[in-house]
Amino acid sequence: MLLVKFKDHLVETLSLGASTWTYLQTCGLETALQRLKSAGYSRFDVLTIPPHLWPYDIDKTQRRKLRNLLAGEGLSFDSLNLPSTDQNLCSVTLQMREYSVQQFLDIIDLCEEVCVPMIVVVPGRRANFVPPPLEAAHGWLKAGLEFLVPHAERAGVRLILENHHMSPMPTVRQMVTFLEEFGSDQLGIAYDVANGEFVGEDQSQAIRTAGRWLRQVHLSDASRNKWDHAPIGRSAVDFAAVAQALREIGFSGTSIVELISETPDADMADARQELYRHGWR
């Protein structure tokens, strides 16, 4: 790992990548990748939803072409990311849970064919009003993962659970407890600092708590009063403290800039420059 100067002393660099999320409704995947490459990014978390990388719209020939495109451009996918808006691993209905599991099975196959090491998994959503019991939600999630993990293991793909305020485990402490009880190294954590801020979590402490389970970090800004994925430096997240905590645990994964922006080209480029000051490269 390289060393860079930060506040008059040398610190280890942290790997930086980008999500295609901010371009989801404005352009297709290849254009999004080129725009992010122009902003200085080469490693990506890619949305598996139209018009980006929907597994049912890309056949084996197209998958091979995508793999060759990445190699030719010097780009790589750190993870694929299936949004939780159209699937729910802890739904109260069996049919939705089965549909969600099948989507993840198909995305695992896509990962194997395009050489992607991880899938980001929001661990389900509980209803805001009259939610199912927490124990039931955990049980449904566990059953789904028990079906997915063997398939992921055979494909060489890790499933990384993302903290989300609507999930049955919105904090890292809850996620670690679940993962330790589940007992599979095929699982891990994708820690979203903005989601952590929104639920009142100390992000630095959450990173330390995640420890060996932490595989990816999502970077954007938010406050405890507003759920957001704002441009870096626009709200309350302390990115210097986040960087320090990552170094303390020896984190070697990728931190993904994941913004929602009406001016994505400028804000993604600015994010890279702002995070550069804290040692991300």
PDB file of C-alpha atoms in Angstrom:
ATOM      1  CA  MET A   1       0.000   0.000   0.000  1.00  0.00           C
ATOM      2  CA  LEU A   2       1.272   3.474  -0.888  1.00  0.00           C
ATOM      3  CA  LEU A   3       1.919   6.219   1.647  1.00  0.00           C
ATOM      4  CA  VAL A   4       0.806   9.828   1.161  1.00  0.00           C
ATOM      5  CA  LYS A   5       1.299  12.970   3.214  1.00  0.00           C
ATOM      6  CA  PHE A   6      -1.705  14.040   5.315  1.00  0.00           C
ATOM      7  CA  LYS A   7      -1.503  16.816   7.928  1.00  0.00           C
ATOM      8  CA  ASP A   8       2.310  16.706   8.018  1.00  0.00           C
ATOM      9  CA  HIS A   9       2.580  12.931   8.413  1.00  0.00           C
ATOM     10  CA  LEU A  10       2.455   9.886   6.163  1.00  0.00           C
ATOM     11  CA  VAL A  11      -0.687   7.752   5.982  1.00  0.00           C
ATOM     12  CA  GLU A  12      -1.653   4.681   3.985  1.00  0.00           C
ATOM     13  CA  THR A  13      -3.725   5.281   0.870  1.00  0.00           C
ATOM     14  CA  LEU A  14      -7.268   3.936   0.560  1.00  0.00           C
ATOM     15  CA  SER A  15      -8.712   2.532  -2.669  1.00  0.00           C
ATOM     16  CA  LEU A  16     -11.486   4.616  -4.254  1.00  0.00           C
ATOM     17  CA  GLY A  17     -14.182   3.584  -6.729  1.00  0.00           C
ATOM     18  CA  ALA A  18     -17.573   4.825  -7.894  1.00  0.00           C
ATOM     19  CA  SER A  19     -21.179   3.709  -8.150  1.00  0.00           C
ATOM     20  CA  THR A  20     -23.150   4.042 -11.375  1.00  0.00           C
ATOM     21  CA  TRP A  21     -26.238   4.984  -9.333  1.00  0.00           C
ATOM     22  CA  THR A  22     -26.166   8.716 -10.081  1.00  0.00           C
ATOM     23  CA  TYR A  23     -26.382   8.004 -13.830  1.00  0.00           C
ATOM     24  CA  LEU A  24     -29.160   5.426 -13.585  1.00  0.00           C
ATOM     25  CA  GLN A  25     -31.945   7.529 -15.132  1.00  0.00           C
ATOM     26  CA  THR A  26     -29.820   9.533 -17.567  1.00  0.00           C
ATOM     27  CA  CYS A  27     -27.678   7.079 -19.542  1.00  0.00           C
ATOM     28  CA  GLY A  28     -26.800   3.446 -20.135  1.00  0.00           C
ATOM     29  CA  LEU A  29     -24.002   1.522 -18.479  1.00  0.00           C
ATOM     30  CA  GLU A  30     -21.256   2.021 -21.059  1.00  0.00           C
ATOM     31  CA  THR A  31     -21.799   5.794 -21.146  1.00  0.00           C
ATOM     32  CA  ALA A  32     -21.879   5.933 -17.342  1.00  0.00           C
ATOM     33  CA  LEU A  33     -18.571   4.068 -17.149  1.00  0.00           C
ATOM     34  CA  GLN A  34     -16.945   6.420 -19.651  1.00  0.00           C
ATOM     35  CA  ARG A  35     -18.169   9.489 -17.752  1.00  0.00           C
ATOM     36  CA  LEU A  36     -16.869   8.085 -14.476  1.00  0.00           C
ATOM     37  CA  LYS A  37     -13.574   7.160 -16.112  1.00  0.00           C
ATOM     38  CA  SER A  38     -13.282  10.782 -17.270  1.00  0.00           C
ATOM     39  CA  ALA A  39     -13.709  11.832 -13.624  1.00  0.00           C
ATOM     40  CA  GLY A  40     -10.775   9.601 -12.657  1.00  0.00           C
ATOM     41  CA  TYR A  41     -12.469   6.373 -11.539  1.00  0.00           C
ATOM     42  CA  SER A  42     -11.590   2.879 -12.742  1.00  0.00           C
ATOM     43  CA  ARG A  43     -13.292   0.534 -10.237  1.00  0.00           C
ATOM     44  CA  PHE A  44     -17.062   0.365  -9.926  1.00  0.00           C
ATOM     45  CA  ASP A  45     -20.137  -0.768  -8.051  1.00  0.00           C
ATOM     46  CA  VAL A  46     -22.684  -1.333 -10.819  1.00  0.00           C
ATOM     47  CA  LEU A  47     -26.462  -1.230 -10.504  1.00  0.00           C
ATOM     48  CA  THR A  48     -28.133  -4.414 -11.742  1.00  0.00           C
ATOM     49  CA  ILE A  49     -31.302  -2.768 -12.949  1.00  0.00           C
ATOM     50  CA  PRO A  50     -32.285  -1.326 -16.349  1.00  0.00           C
ATOM     51  CA  PRO A  51     -30.801   0.551 -18.104  1.00  0.00           C
ATOM     52  CA  HIS A  52     -27.494  -0.490 -16.525  1.00  0.00           C
ATOM     53  CA  LEU A  53     -26.783  -4.213 -16.049  1.00  0.00           C
ATOM     54  CA  TRP A  54     -30.034  -6.180 -15.914  1.00  0.00           C
ATOM     55  CA  PRO A  55     -29.030  -9.877 -16.110  1.00  0.00           C
ATOM     56  CA  TYR A  56     -32.050 -10.808 -18.224  1.00  0.00           C
ATOM     57  CA  ASP A  57     -31.063  -8.334 -20.962  1.00  0.00           C
ATOM     58  CA  ILE A  58     -27.477  -9.511 -21.476  1.00  0.00           C
ATOM     59  CA  ASP A  59     -26.736 -12.903 -23.014  1.00  0.00           C
ATOM     60  CA  LYS A  60     -23.502 -14.897 -22.830  1.00  0.00           C
ATOM     61  CA  THR A  61     -22.027 -13.234 -25.914  1.00  0.00           C
ATOM     62  CA  GLN A  62     -22.743  -9.771 -24.510  1.00  0.00           C
ATOM     63  CA  ARG A  63     -21.283 -10.793 -21.158  1.00  0.00           C
ATOM     64  CA  ARG A  64     -18.075 -11.858 -22.858  1.00  0.00           C
ATOM     65  CA  LYS A  65     -17.956  -8.546 -24.740  1.00  0.00           C
ATOM     66  CA  LEU A  66     -18.431  -6.645 -21.475  1.00  0.00           C
ATOM     67  CA  ARG A  67     -15.587  -8.562 -19.856  1.00  0.00           C
ATOM     68  CA  ASN A  68     -13.353  -7.752 -22.827  1.00  0.00           C
ATOM     69  CA  LEU A  69     -14.412  -4.090 -22.757  1.00  0.00           C
ATOM     70  CA  LEU A  70     -13.413  -3.769 -19.112  1.00  0.00           C
ATOM     71  CA  ALA A  71     -10.048  -5.401 -19.742  1.00  0.00           C
ATOM     72  CA  GLY A  72      -9.398  -3.204 -22.759  1.00  0.00           C
ATOM     73  CA  GLU A  73     -10.279   0.004 -20.907  1.00  0.00           C
ATOM     74  CA  GLY A  74      -8.380  -0.890 -17.738  1.00  0.00           C
ATOM     75  CA  LEU A  75     -11.609  -0.928 -15.702  1.00  0.00           C
ATOM     76  CA  SER A  76     -13.031  -3.410 -13.194  1.00  0.00           C
ATOM     77  CA  PHE A  77     -16.231  -4.095 -11.285  1.00  0.00           C
ATOM     78  CA  ASP A  78     -15.779  -4.342  -7.530  1.00  0.00           C
ATOM     79  CA  SER A  79     -19.412  -5.377  -7.062  1.00  0.00           C
ATOM     80  CA  LEU A  80     -22.858  -5.614  -8.581  1.00  0.00           C
ATOM     81  CA  ASN A  81     -25.697  -4.005  -6.672  1.00  0.00           C
ATOM     82  CA  LEU A  82     -29.367  -5.008  -6.873  1.00  0.00           C
ATOM     83  CA  PRO A  83     -31.534  -2.169  -5.477  1.00  0.00           C
ATOM     84  CA  SER A  84     -34.050  -3.208  -2.856  1.00  0.00           C
ATOM     85  CA  THR A  85     -36.910  -1.278  -4.457  1.00  0.00           C
ATOM     86  CA  ASP A  86     -38.093  -4.269  -6.510  1.00  0.00           C
ATOM     87  CA  GLN A  87     -37.070  -7.185  -4.303  1.00  0.00           C
ATOM     88  CA  ASN A  88     -37.205  -8.051  -0.618  1.00  0.00           C
ATOM     89  CA  LEU A  89     -35.464 -11.010   1.030  1.00  0.00           C
ATOM     90  CA  CYS A  90     -37.505 -10.592   4.221  1.00  0.00           C
ATOM     91  CA  SER A  91     -40.907  -9.935   2.662  1.00  0.00           C
ATOM     92  CA  VAL A  92     -43.887 -11.329   4.550  1.00  0.00           C
ATOM     93  CA  THR A  93     -44.953 -13.072   1.317  1.00  0.00           C
ATOM     94  CA  LEU A  94     -43.278 -16.302   0.243  1.00  0.00           C
ATOM     95  CA  GLN A  95     -43.659 -15.458  -3.446  1.00  0.00           C
ATOM     96  CA  MET A  96     -41.704 -12.191  -3.128  1.00  0.00           C
ATOM     97  CA  ARG A  97     -38.957 -13.920  -1.139  1.00  0.00           C
ATOM     98  CA  GLU A  98     -38.665 -16.652  -3.774  1.00  0.00           C
ATOM     99  CA  TYR A  99     -38.592 -14.061  -6.576  1.00  0.00           C
ATOM    100  CA  SER A 100     -35.871 -12.116  -4.742  1.00  0.00           C
ATOM    101  CA  VAL A 101     -33.742 -15.216  -4.187  1.00  0.00           C
ATOM    102  CA  GLN A 102     -33.999 -16.083  -7.883  1.00  0.00           C
ATOM    103  CA  GLN A 103     -32.830 -12.595  -8.870  1.00  0.00           C
ATOM    104  CA  PHE A 104     -29.761 -12.968  -6.669  1.00  0.00           C
ATOM    105  CA  LEU A 105     -29.055 -16.452  -8.052  1.00  0.00           C
ATOM    106  CA  ASP A 106     -29.075 -15.019 -11.570  1.00  0.00           C
ATOM    107  CA  ILE A 107     -26.847 -12.108 -10.548  1.00  0.00           C
ATOM    108  CA  ILE A 108     -24.385 -14.537  -8.949  1.00  0.00           C
ATOM    109  CA  ASP A 109     -24.155 -16.270 -12.336  1.00  0.00           C
ATOM    110  CA  LEU A 110     -23.625 -12.890 -13.995  1.00  0.00           C
ATOM    111  CA  CYS A 111     -20.830 -12.095 -11.536  1.00  0.00           C
ATOM    112  CA  GLU A 112     -19.098 -15.364 -12.334  1.00  0.00           C
ATOM    113  CA  GLU A 113     -19.249 -14.746 -16.083  1.00  0.00           C
ATOM    114  CA  VAL A 114     -18.101 -11.102 -15.905  1.00  0.00           C
ATOM    115  CA  CYS A 115     -15.507 -11.766 -13.150  1.00  0.00           C
ATOM    116  CA  VAL A 116     -17.089  -9.670 -10.379  1.00  0.00           C
ATOM    117  CA  PRO A 117     -16.115 -10.690  -6.818  1.00  0.00           C
ATOM    118  CA  MET A 118     -19.055  -9.342  -4.783  1.00  0.00           C
ATOM    119  CA  ILE A 119     -22.773  -8.541  -4.733  1.00  0.00           C
ATOM    120  CA  VAL A 120     -24.192  -5.805  -2.501  1.00  0.00           C
ATOM    121  CA  VAL A 121     -27.290  -7.103  -0.692  1.00  0.00           C
ATOM    122  CA  VAL A 122     -29.727  -4.908   1.215  1.00  0.00           C
ATOM    123  CA  PRO A 123     -30.983  -7.418   3.807  1.00  0.00           C
ATOM    124  CA  GLY A 124     -34.662  -6.854   3.083  1.00  0.00           C
ATOM    125  CA  ARG A 125     -37.138  -4.157   4.047  1.00  0.00           C
ATOM    126  CA  ARG A 126     -39.599  -4.053   6.917  1.00  0.00           C
ATOM    127  CA  ALA A 127     -42.805  -2.069   6.502  1.00  0.00           C
ATOM    128  CA  ASN A 128     -42.829   1.326   8.214  1.00  0.00           C
ATOM    129  CA  PHE A 129     -46.314   0.733   9.589  1.00  0.00           C
ATOM    130  CA  VAL A 130     -47.131  -2.476  11.473  1.00  0.00           C
ATOM    131  CA  PRO A 131     -43.862  -4.229  10.525  1.00  0.00           C
ATOM    132  CA  PRO A 132     -43.487  -7.992  10.976  1.00  0.00           C
ATOM    133  CA  PRO A 133     -41.704  -9.136  14.151  1.00  0.00           C
ATOM    134  CA  LEU A 134     -37.949  -8.733  13.984  1.00  0.00           C
ATOM    135  CA  GLU A 135     -37.421 -12.435  14.681  1.00  0.00           C
ATOM    136  CA  ALA A 136     -39.605 -13.353  11.707  1.00  0.00           C
ATOM    137  CA  ALA A 137     -37.765 -10.949   9.392  1.00  0.00           C
ATOM    138  CA  HIS A 138     -34.399 -12.352  10.486  1.00  0.00           C
ATOM    139  CA  GLY A 139     -35.682 -15.882   9.925  1.00  0.00           C
ATOM    140  CA  TRP A 140     -36.844 -15.146   6.385  1.00  0.00           C
ATOM    141  CA  LEU A 141     -33.548 -13.429   5.585  1.00  0.00           C
ATOM    142  CA  LYS A 142     -31.559 -16.325   7.029  1.00  0.00           C
ATOM    143  CA  ALA A 143     -33.533 -18.836   4.958  1.00  0.00           C
ATOM    144  CA  GLY A 144     -32.862 -16.886   1.775  1.00  0.00           C
ATOM    145  CA  LEU A 145     -29.152 -16.591   2.485  1.00  0.00           C
ATOM    146  CA  GLU A 146     -28.917 -20.299   3.296  1.00  0.00           C
ATOM    147  CA  PHE A 147     -30.129 -20.918  -0.245  1.00  0.00           C
ATOM    148  CA  LEU A 148     -27.840 -18.292  -1.824  1.00  0.00           C
ATOM    149  CA  VAL A 149     -24.552 -18.855   0.010  1.00  0.00           C
ATOM    150  CA  PRO A 150     -23.717 -22.312  -1.443  1.00  0.00           C
ATOM    151  CA  HIS A 151     -24.345 -21.021  -4.974  1.00  0.00           C
ATOM    152  CA  ALA A 152     -22.212 -17.938  -4.292  1.00  0.00           C
ATOM    153  CA  GLU A 153     -19.432 -20.084  -2.860  1.00  0.00           C
ATOM    154  CA  ARG A 154     -19.341 -22.310  -5.951  1.00  0.00           C
ATOM    155  CA  ALA A 155     -19.151 -19.197  -8.141  1.00  0.00           C
ATOM    156  CA  GLY A 156     -16.469 -17.527  -6.030  1.00  0.00           C
ATOM    157  CA  VAL A 157     -18.721 -14.566  -5.218  1.00  0.00           C
ATOM    158  CA  ARG A 158     -19.130 -12.915  -1.814  1.00  0.00           C
ATOM    159  CA  LEU A 159     -22.479 -11.476  -0.663  1.00  0.00           C
ATOM    160  CA  ILE A 160     -21.989  -8.235   1.274  1.00  0.00           C
ATOM    161  CA  LEU A 161     -24.887  -6.932   3.362  1.00  0.00           C
ATOM    162  CA  GLU A 162     -25.491  -3.176   3.295  1.00  0.00           C
ATOM    163  CA  ASN A 163     -26.817  -1.239   6.284  1.00  0.00           C
ATOM    164  CA  HIS A 164     -30.164   0.418   5.534  1.00  0.00           C
ATOM    165  CA  HIS A 165     -32.622   2.132   7.866  1.00  0.00           C
ATOM    166  CA  MET A 166     -35.585   0.146   6.504  1.00  0.00           C
ATOM    167  CA  SER A 167     -33.914  -3.246   6.886  1.00  0.00           C
ATOM    168  CA  PRO A 168     -34.290  -5.527   9.928  1.00  0.00           C
ATOM    169  CA  MET A 169     -30.685  -4.671  10.907  1.00  0.00           C
ATOM    170  CA  PRO A 170     -30.045  -0.943  10.346  1.00  0.00           C
ATOM    171  CA  THR A 171     -26.859  -0.763  12.439  1.00  0.00           C
ATOM    172  CA  VAL A 172     -23.504  -2.467  12.075  1.00  0.00           C
ATOM    173  CA  ARG A 173     -23.733  -3.984  15.547  1.00  0.00           C
ATOM    174  CA  GLN A 174     -26.939  -5.772  14.531  1.00  0.00           C
ATOM    175  CA  MET A 175     -25.371  -6.911  11.264  1.00  0.00           C
ATOM    176  CA  VAL A 176     -22.271  -8.296  12.972  1.00  0.00           C
ATOM    177  CA  THR A 177     -24.433 -10.207  15.453  1.00  0.00           C
ATOM    178  CA  PHE A 178     -26.402 -11.718  12.565  1.00  0.00           C
ATOM    179  CA  LEU A 179     -23.254 -12.601  10.591  1.00  0.00           C
ATOM    180  CA  GLU A 180     -21.526 -14.213  13.536  1.00  0.00           C
ATOM    181  CA  GLU A 181     -24.601 -16.332  14.234  1.00  0.00           C
ATOM    182  CA  PHE A 182     -24.916 -17.269  10.541  1.00  0.00           C
ATOM    183  CA  GLY A 183     -21.258 -18.250  10.456  1.00  0.00           C
ATOM    184  CA  SER A 184     -20.205 -17.982   6.809  1.00  0.00           C
ATOM    185  CA  ASP A 185     -17.142 -16.170   5.489  1.00  0.00           C
ATOM    186  CA  GLN A 186     -18.952 -15.971   2.154  1.00  0.00           C
ATOM    187  CA  LEU A 187     -20.855 -13.038   3.679  1.00  0.00           C
ATOM    188  CA  GLY A 188     -19.581  -9.606   4.617  1.00  0.00           C
ATOM    189  CA  ILE A 189     -20.580  -5.978   5.140  1.00  0.00           C
ATOM    190  CA  ALA A 190     -20.864  -3.045   2.751  1.00  0.00           C
ATOM    191  CA  TYR A 191     -20.944  -0.076   5.113  1.00  0.00           C
ATOM    192  CA  ASP A 192     -22.799   3.012   3.875  1.00  0.00           C
ATOM    193  CA  VAL A 193     -21.645   6.018   5.913  1.00  0.00           C
ATOM    194  CA  ALA A 194     -24.647   8.165   4.900  1.00  0.00           C
ATOM    195  CA  ASN A 195     -27.101   5.469   5.990  1.00  0.00           C
ATOM    196  CA  GLY A 196     -25.150   5.162   9.232  1.00  0.00           C
ATOM    197  CA  GLU A 197     -25.315   8.912   9.820  1.00  0.00           C
ATOM    198  CA  PHE A 198     -29.070   8.942   9.243  1.00  0.00           C
ATOM    199  CA  VAL A 199     -29.741   6.328  11.955  1.00  0.00           C
ATOM    200  CA  GLY A 200     -27.488   8.160  14.435  1.00  0.00           C
ATOM    201  CA  GLU A 201     -24.561   5.767  14.199  1.00  0.00           C
ATOM    202  CA  ASP A 202     -20.986   6.840  14.903  1.00  0.00           C
ATOM    203  CA  GLN A 203     -19.457   5.840  11.578  1.00  0.00           C
ATOM    204  CA  SER A 204     -15.905   5.489  12.903  1.00  0.00           C
ATOM    205  CA  GLN A 205     -17.024   3.174  15.674  1.00  0.00           C
ATOM    206  CA  ALA A 206     -19.246   1.261  13.257  1.00  0.00           C
ATOM    207  CA  ILE A 207     -16.237   0.624  11.019  1.00  0.00           C
ATOM    208  CA  ARG A 208     -14.247  -0.673  13.976  1.00  0.00           C
ATOM    209  CA  THR A 209     -17.180  -2.878  14.990  1.00  0.00           C
ATOM    210  CA  ALA A 210     -17.460  -4.268  11.459  1.00  0.00           C
ATOM    211  CA  GLY A 211     -13.784  -5.226  11.602  1.00  0.00           C
ATOM    212  CA  ARG A 212     -13.004  -8.380   9.642  1.00  0.00           C
ATOM    213  CA  TRP A 213     -16.492  -8.435   8.095  1.00  0.00           C
ATOM    214  CA  LEU A 214     -16.009  -5.137   6.258  1.00  0.00           C
ATOM    215  CA  ARG A 215     -15.557  -5.644   2.497  1.00  0.00           C
ATOM    216  CA  GLN A 216     -16.680  -2.349   0.972  1.00  0.00           C
ATOM    217  CA  VAL A 217     -17.570   1.196   2.075  1.00  0.00           C
ATOM    218  CA  HIS A 218     -20.081   3.541   0.421  1.00  0.00           C
ATOM    219  CA  LEU A 219     -19.281   7.255   0.597  1.00  0.00           C
ATOM    220  CA  SER A 220     -21.771  10.113   0.352  1.00  0.00           C
ATOM    221  CA  ASP A 221     -23.031  12.805   2.692  1.00  0.00           C
ATOM    222  CA  ALA A 222     -26.119  12.972   4.902  1.00  0.00           C
ATOM    223  CA  SER A 223     -27.385  14.216   8.251  1.00  0.00           C
ATOM    224  CA  ARG A 224     -29.402  12.737  11.086  1.00  0.00           C
ATOM    225  CA  ASN A 225     -32.377  14.834   9.993  1.00  0.00           C
ATOM    226  CA  LYS A 226     -32.415  13.850   6.323  1.00  0.00           C
ATOM    227  CA  TRP A 227     -31.747  10.560   4.575  1.00  0.00           C
ATOM    228  CA  ASP A 228     -29.588  11.525   1.640  1.00  0.00           C
ATOM    229  CA  HIS A 229     -26.675  10.571  -0.591  1.00  0.00           C
ATOM    230  CA  ALA A 230     -25.488  14.131  -1.093  1.00  0.00           C
ATOM    231  CA  PRO A 231     -22.186  15.217  -2.653  1.00  0.00           C
ATOM    232  CA  ILE A 232     -19.143  14.905  -0.409  1.00  0.00           C
ATOM    233  CA  GLY A 233     -18.756  17.810   2.010  1.00  0.00           C
ATOM    234  CA  ARG A 234     -22.361  19.039   1.791  1.00  0.00           C
ATOM    235  CA  SER A 235     -23.609  17.647   5.110  1.00  0.00           C
ATOM    236  CA  ALA A 236     -22.513  16.050   8.389  1.00  0.00           C
ATOM    237  CA  VAL A 237     -20.325  12.997   7.618  1.00  0.00           C
ATOM    238  CA  ASP A 238     -16.747  13.312   8.920  1.00  0.00           C
ATOM    239  CA  PHE A 239     -14.725  11.741   6.107  1.00  0.00           C
ATOM    240  CA  ALA A 240     -11.374  12.310   7.820  1.00  0.00           C
ATOM    241  CA  ALA A 241     -12.600  10.241  10.767  1.00  0.00           C
ATOM    242  CA  VAL A 242     -13.939   7.567   8.416  1.00  0.00           C
ATOM    243  CA  ALA A 243     -10.552   7.342   6.692  1.00  0.00           C
ATOM    244  CA  GLN A 244      -8.750   7.080  10.024  1.00  0.00           C
ATOM    245  CA  ALA A 245     -11.023   4.263  11.207  1.00  0.00           C
ATOM    246  CA  LEU A 246     -10.476   2.350   7.962  1.00  0.00           C
ATOM    247  CA  ARG A 247      -6.723   2.586   8.431  1.00  0.00           C
ATOM    248  CA  GLU A 248      -6.999   1.460  12.046  1.00  0.00           C
ATOM    249  CA  ILE A 249      -8.649  -1.817  11.029  1.00  0.00           C
ATOM    250  CA  GLY A 250      -6.312  -2.332   8.069  1.00  0.00           C
ATOM    251  CA  PHE A 251      -9.115  -2.088   5.516  1.00  0.00           C
ATOM    252  CA  SER A 252      -7.887  -3.151   2.068  1.00  0.00           C
ATOM    253  CA  GLY A 253     -11.163  -3.018   0.131  1.00  0.00           C
ATOM    254  CA  THR A 254     -12.639  -0.296  -2.040  1.00  0.00           C
ATOM    255  CA  SER A 255     -14.563   2.768  -0.890  1.00  0.00           C
ATOM    256  CA  ILE A 256     -17.319   3.553  -3.398  1.00  0.00           C
ATOM    257  CA  VAL A 257     -18.508   7.117  -4.051  1.00  0.00           C
ATOM    258  CA  GLU A 258     -22.298   6.751  -4.281  1.00  0.00           C
ATOM    259  CA  LEU A 259     -23.974  10.101  -4.923  1.00  0.00           C
ATOM    260  CA  ILE A 260     -27.423  11.223  -5.999  1.00  0.00           C
ATOM    261  CA  SER A 261     -26.823  14.409  -7.959  1.00  0.00           C
ATOM    262  CA  GLU A 262     -28.356  16.562 -10.675  1.00  0.00           C
ATOM    263  CA  THR A 263     -24.826  17.503 -11.774  1.00  0.00           C
ATOM    264  CA  PRO A 264     -23.110  14.113 -11.536  1.00  0.00           C
ATOM    265  CA  ASP A 265     -20.067  14.763 -13.720  1.00  0.00           C
ATOM    266  CA  ALA A 266     -18.964  17.749 -11.652  1.00  0.00           C
ATOM    267  CA  ASP A 267     -19.919  16.257  -8.285  1.00  0.00           C
ATOM    268  CA  MET A 268     -18.214  12.910  -8.928  1.00  0.00           C
ATOM    269  CA  ALA A 269     -15.029  14.706 -10.001  1.00  0.00           C
ATOM    270  CA  ASP A 270     -15.223  17.027  -6.972  1.00  0.00           C
ATOM    271  CA  ALA A 271     -15.770  14.039  -4.660  1.00  0.00           C
ATOM    272  CA  ARG A 272     -12.578  12.433  -5.875  1.00  0.00           C
ATOM    273  CA  GLN A 273     -10.632  15.638  -5.260  1.00  0.00           C
ATOM    274  CA  GLU A 274     -12.138  16.127  -1.793  1.00  0.00           C
ATOM    275  CA  LEU A 275     -11.470  12.527  -0.755  1.00  0.00           C
ATOM    276  CA  TYR A 276      -7.964  12.746  -2.210  1.00  0.00           C
ATOM    277  CA  ARG A 277      -7.144  15.116   0.657  1.00  0.00           C
ATOM    278  CA  HIS A 278      -7.890  12.297   3.121  1.00  0.00           C
ATOM    279  CA  GLY A 279      -5.758   9.707   1.338  1.00  0.00           C
ATOM    280  CA  TRP A 280      -8.230   8.021  -1.024  1.00  0.00           C
ATOM    281  CA  ARG A 281      -6.781   7.228  -4.445  1.00  0.00           C
TER     282      ARG A 281
END
